[in-house]
Short mmCIF file of C-alpha atoms in Angstrom, two decimals:
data_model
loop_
_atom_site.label_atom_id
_atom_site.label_comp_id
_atom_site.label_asym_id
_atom_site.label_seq_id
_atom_site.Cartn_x
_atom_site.Cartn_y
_atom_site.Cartn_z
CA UNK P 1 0.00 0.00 0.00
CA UNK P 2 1.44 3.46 -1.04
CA UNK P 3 2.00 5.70 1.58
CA UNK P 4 -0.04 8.99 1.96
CA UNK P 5 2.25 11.16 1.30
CA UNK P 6 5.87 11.76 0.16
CA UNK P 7 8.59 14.09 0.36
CA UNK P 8 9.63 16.23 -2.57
CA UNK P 9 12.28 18.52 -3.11
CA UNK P 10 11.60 21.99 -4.57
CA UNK P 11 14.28 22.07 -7.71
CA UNK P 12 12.65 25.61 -9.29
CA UNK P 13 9.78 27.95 -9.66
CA UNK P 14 8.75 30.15 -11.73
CA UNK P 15 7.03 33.90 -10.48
CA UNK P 16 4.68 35.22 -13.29
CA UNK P 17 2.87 37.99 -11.23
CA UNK P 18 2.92 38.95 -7.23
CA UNK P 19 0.42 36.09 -6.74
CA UNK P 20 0.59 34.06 -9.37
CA UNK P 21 3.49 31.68 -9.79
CA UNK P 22 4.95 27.97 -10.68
CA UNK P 23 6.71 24.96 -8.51
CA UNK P 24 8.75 22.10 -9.78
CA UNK P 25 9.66 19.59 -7.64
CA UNK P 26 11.91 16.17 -7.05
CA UNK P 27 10.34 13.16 -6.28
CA UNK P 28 8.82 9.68 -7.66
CA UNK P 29 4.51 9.86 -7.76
CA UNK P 30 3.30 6.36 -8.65
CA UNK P 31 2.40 6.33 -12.75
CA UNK P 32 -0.44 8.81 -13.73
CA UNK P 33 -2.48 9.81 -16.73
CA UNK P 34 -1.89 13.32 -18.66
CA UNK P 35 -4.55 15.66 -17.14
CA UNK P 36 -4.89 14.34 -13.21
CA UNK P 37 -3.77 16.19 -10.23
CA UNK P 38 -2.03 15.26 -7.46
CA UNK P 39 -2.33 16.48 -3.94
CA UNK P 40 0.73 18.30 -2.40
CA UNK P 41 1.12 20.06 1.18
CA UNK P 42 3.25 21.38 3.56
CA UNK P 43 3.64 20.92 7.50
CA UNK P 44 1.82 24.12 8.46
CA UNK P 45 3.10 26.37 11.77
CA UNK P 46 -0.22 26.71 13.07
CA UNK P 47 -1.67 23.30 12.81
CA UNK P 48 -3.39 21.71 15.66
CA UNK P 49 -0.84 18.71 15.84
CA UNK P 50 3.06 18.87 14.38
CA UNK P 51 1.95 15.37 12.34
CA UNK P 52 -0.83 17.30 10.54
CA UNK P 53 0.16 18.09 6.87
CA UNK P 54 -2.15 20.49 5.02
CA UNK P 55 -3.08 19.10 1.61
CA UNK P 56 -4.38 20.86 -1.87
CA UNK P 57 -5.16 19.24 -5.05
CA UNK P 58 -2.98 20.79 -8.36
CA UNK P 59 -3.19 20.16 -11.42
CA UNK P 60 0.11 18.68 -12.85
CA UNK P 61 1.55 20.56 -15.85
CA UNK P 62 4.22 18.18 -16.74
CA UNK P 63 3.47 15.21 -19.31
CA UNK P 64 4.26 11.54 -17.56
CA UNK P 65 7.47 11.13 -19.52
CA UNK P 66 8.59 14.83 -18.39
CA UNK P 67 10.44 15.76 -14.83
CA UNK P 68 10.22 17.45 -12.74
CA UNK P 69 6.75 17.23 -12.00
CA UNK P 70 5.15 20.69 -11.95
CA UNK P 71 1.90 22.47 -10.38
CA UNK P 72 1.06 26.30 -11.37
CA UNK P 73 -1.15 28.34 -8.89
CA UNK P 74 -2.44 31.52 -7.50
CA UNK P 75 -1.62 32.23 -3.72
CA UNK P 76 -4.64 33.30 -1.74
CA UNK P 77 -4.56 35.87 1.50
CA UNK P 78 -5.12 34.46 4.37
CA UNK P 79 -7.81 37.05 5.07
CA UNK P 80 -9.55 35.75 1.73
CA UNK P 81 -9.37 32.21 3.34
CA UNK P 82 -6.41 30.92 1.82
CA UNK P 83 -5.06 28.37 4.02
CA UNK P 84 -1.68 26.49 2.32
CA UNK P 85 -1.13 28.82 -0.96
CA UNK P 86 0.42 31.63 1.31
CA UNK P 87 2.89 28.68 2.57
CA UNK P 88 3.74 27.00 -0.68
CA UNK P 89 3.91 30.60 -2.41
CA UNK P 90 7.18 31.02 0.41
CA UNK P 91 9.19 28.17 -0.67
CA UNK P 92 12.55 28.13 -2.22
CA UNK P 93 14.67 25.94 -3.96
CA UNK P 94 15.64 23.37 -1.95
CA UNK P 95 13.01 23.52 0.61
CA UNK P 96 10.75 20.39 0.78
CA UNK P 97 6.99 19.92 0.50
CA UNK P 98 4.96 16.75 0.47
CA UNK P 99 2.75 14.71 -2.19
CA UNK P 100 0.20 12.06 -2.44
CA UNK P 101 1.99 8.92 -4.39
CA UNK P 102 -1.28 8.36 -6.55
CA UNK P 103 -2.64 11.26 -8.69
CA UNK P 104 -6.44 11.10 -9.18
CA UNK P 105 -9.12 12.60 -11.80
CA UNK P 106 -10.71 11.48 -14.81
CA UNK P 107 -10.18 14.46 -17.11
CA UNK P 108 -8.07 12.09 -19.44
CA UNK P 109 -7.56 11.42 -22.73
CA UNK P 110 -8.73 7.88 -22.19
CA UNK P 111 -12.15 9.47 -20.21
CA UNK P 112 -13.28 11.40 -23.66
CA UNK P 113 -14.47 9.85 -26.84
CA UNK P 114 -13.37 10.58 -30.06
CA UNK P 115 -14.42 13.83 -32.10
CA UNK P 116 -12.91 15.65 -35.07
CA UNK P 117 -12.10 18.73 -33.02
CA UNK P 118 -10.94 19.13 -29.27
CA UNK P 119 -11.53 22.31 -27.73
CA UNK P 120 -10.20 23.11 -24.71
CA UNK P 121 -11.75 26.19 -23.01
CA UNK P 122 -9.68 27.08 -19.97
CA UNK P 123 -9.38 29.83 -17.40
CA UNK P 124 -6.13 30.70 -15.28
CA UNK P 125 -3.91 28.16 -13.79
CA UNK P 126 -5.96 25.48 -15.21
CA UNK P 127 -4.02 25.35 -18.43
CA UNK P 128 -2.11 23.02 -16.43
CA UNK P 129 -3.86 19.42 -17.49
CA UNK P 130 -4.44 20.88 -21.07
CA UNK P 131 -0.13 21.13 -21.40
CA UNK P 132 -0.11 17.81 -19.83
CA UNK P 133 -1.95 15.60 -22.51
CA UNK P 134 -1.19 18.11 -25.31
CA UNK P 135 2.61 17.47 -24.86
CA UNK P 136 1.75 13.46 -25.31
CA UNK P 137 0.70 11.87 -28.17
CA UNK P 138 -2.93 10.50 -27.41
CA UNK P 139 -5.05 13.79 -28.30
CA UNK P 140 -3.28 13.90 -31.80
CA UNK P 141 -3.83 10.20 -32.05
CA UNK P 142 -7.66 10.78 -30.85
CA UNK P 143 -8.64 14.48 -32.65
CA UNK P 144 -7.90 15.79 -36.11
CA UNK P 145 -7.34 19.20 -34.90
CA UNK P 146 -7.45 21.04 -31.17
CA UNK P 147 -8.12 24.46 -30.28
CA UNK P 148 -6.92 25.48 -26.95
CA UNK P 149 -8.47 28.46 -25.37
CA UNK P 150 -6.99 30.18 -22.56
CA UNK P 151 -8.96 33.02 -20.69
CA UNK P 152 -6.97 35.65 -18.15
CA UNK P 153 -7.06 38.66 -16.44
CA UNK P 154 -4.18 40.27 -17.60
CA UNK P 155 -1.59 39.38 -19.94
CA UNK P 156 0.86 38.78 -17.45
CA UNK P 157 -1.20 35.85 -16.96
CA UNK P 158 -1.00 33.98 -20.32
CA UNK P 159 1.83 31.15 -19.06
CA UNK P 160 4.12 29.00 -20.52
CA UNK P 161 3.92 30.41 -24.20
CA UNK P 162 7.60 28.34 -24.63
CA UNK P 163 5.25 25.48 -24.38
CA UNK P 164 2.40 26.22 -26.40
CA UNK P 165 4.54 27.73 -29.04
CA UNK P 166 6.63 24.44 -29.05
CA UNK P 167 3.15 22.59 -29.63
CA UNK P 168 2.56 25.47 -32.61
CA UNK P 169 5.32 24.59 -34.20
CA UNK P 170 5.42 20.88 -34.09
CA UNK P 171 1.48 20.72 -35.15
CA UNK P 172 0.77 23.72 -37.32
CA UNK P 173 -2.55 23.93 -38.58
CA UNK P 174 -3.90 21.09 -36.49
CA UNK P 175 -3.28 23.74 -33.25
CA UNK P 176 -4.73 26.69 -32.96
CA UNK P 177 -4.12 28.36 -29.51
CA UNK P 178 -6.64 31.72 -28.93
CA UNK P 179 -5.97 33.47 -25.98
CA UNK P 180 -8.62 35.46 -23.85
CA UNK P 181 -7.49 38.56 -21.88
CA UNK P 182 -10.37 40.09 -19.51
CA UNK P 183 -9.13 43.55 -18.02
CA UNK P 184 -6.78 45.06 -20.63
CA UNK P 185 -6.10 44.80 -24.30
CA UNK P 186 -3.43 42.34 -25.77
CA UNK P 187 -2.17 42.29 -28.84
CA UNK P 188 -3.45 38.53 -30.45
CA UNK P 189 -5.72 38.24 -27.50
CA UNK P 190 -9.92 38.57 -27.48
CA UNK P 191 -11.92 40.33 -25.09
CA UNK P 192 -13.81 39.77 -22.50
CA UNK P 193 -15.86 36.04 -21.61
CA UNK P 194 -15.29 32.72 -23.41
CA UNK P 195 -19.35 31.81 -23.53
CA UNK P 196 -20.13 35.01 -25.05
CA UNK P 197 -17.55 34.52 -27.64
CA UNK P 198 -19.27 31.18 -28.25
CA UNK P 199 -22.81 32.67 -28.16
CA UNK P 200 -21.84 35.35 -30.77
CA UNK P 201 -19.62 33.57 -33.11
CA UNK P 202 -16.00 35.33 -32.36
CA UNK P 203 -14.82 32.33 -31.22
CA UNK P 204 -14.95 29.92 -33.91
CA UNK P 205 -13.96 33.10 -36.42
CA UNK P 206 -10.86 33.23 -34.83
CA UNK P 207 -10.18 29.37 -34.35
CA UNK P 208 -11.26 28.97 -38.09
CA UNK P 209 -13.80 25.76 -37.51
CA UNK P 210 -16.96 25.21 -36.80
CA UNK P 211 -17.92 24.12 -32.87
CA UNK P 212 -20.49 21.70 -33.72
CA UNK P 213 -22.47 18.84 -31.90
CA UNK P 214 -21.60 16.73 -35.26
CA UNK P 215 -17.73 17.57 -34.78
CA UNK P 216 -16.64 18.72 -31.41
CA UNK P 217 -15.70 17.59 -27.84
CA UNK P 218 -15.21 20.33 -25.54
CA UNK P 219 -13.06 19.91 -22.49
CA UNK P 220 -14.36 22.85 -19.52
CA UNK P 221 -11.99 23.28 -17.22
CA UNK P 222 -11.32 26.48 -14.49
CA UNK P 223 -13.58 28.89 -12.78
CA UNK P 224 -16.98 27.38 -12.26
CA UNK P 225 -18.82 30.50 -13.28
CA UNK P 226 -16.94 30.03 -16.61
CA UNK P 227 -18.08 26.36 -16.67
CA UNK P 228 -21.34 26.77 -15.29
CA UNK P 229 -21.91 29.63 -18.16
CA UNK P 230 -20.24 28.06 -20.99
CA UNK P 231 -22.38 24.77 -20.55
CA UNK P 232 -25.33 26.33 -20.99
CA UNK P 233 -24.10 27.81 -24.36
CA UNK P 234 -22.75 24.46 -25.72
CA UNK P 235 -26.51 23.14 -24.83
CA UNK P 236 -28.24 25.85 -26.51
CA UNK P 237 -26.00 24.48 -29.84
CA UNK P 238 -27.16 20.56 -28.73
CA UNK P 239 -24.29 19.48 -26.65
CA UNK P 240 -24.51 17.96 -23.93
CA UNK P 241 -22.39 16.70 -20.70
CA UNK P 242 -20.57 13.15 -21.31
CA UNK P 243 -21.05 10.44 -19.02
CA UNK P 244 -19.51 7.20 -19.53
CA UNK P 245 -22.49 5.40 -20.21
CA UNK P 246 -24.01 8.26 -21.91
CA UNK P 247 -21.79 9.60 -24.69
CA UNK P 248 -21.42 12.96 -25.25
CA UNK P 249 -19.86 16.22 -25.88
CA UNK P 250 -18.82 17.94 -22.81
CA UNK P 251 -16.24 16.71 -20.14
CA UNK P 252 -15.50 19.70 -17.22
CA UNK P 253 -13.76 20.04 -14.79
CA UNK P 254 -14.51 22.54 -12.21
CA UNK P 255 -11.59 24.40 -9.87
CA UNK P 256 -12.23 25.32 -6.19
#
């Protein structure tokens, strides 16, 4: 039986704005699918007993072939009820954090059915399980072509363009990645909410293809208002939520 947690190693991180930011870390997680999460913690100060570790689930950004094994988040105030991000957003190289052996989650490649088109409609840090699967080969096995949305606040925001460009480049016109920036304007970037997009066609202008019940699987994943809102769109166009023994067009998941 695998223990409940680990200890890891922090070998880097990554600081994209005051608050938002990127660990990598040493260790050896049992095997695990492109697109789950893993839980990681810390020993916290003020804990009611010195054995108590504090645990979060992350999304991990790294493919299964790729180390170190990665997690991107936003730390939360402790005033705005953030309990471990405030911890974990303190932590240098070197210092050491813990992690659940087994990852867990079923938005997989294996989990979704086959489609001409993958879109993935993301908000903030979950890009994460996106650049997991999209940097193996099952979706391009699986999908003719994937768009990849990615919706912000600010620009600062839009991570790991090495990555995605990488994915560009190697795929061409099978990738089309169509970033979202909310609160300022960005050169390449859209404006404002990924539903209305959908509702009012911007979306699939700038993607170049059709989002279709006859042709697409859409992966949700992110803030739940985002999810909440953009399922209601995709079921105004005759999509509806997949369930494994009900086939169908929408997989989510949902973050905090």
């Amino acid at each position: 039986m695998s223990p409940k947690f680990i200890e890891a190693r922090v070998v880097g991180r990554t600081d994209y704005t005051p608050t938002l930011f990127s660990l990598q870390f040493a260790t050896e997680l049992d095997t695990f699918s492109a697109g789950q999460f893993c839980k990681v913690g810390l020993r916290l100060p003020d804990a009611a007993s010195a054995e108590q570790i504090v645990m979060r689930a992350y999304s991990l950004v790294n493919a299964p072939h790729e180390r170190p094994y990665e997690i991107i988040l936003g730390k939360v105030e402790a005033a705005a009820g953030g309990i471990l991000s405030p911890y974990l957003h303190a932590l240098k190289v070197g210092d050491i954090l813990y992690a659940s052996p087994r990852t867990n989650g079923y938005f997989t490649m294996p989990e979704v059915p086959d489609a001409k088109v993958l879109w993935g409609l993301s908000t903030g840090t979950a890009i994460g399980p996106y650049l997991s699967f999209m940097k193996t080969d099952a979706p391009w096995q699986k999908f003719e072509r994937i768009v990849f949305v990615h919706a912000v606040r600010t620009a600062a925001e839009l991570t790991y363009r090495d990555q995605i460009d990488a994915i560009a480049l190697r795929y061409g016109e099978r990738f089309r990645y169509i970033p979202f920036v909310s609160r300022e304007a960005h050169t390449g970037a859209l404006r404002g909410r990924i539903p209305a997009a959908i509702s009012d066609g911007s979306l699939e202008a700038r993607a170049g293809v059709a989002l279709t019940a006859d042709t697409a699987h859409c992966m949700l994943c992110g803030n739940p208002d985002m999810v909440t809102d953009t399922m209601a769109v995709l079921e105004q166009r005759g999509l509806r939520k997949h369930r494994p023994k009900h086939p169908g067009h929408i997989t989510i998941e949902a973050y905090w």
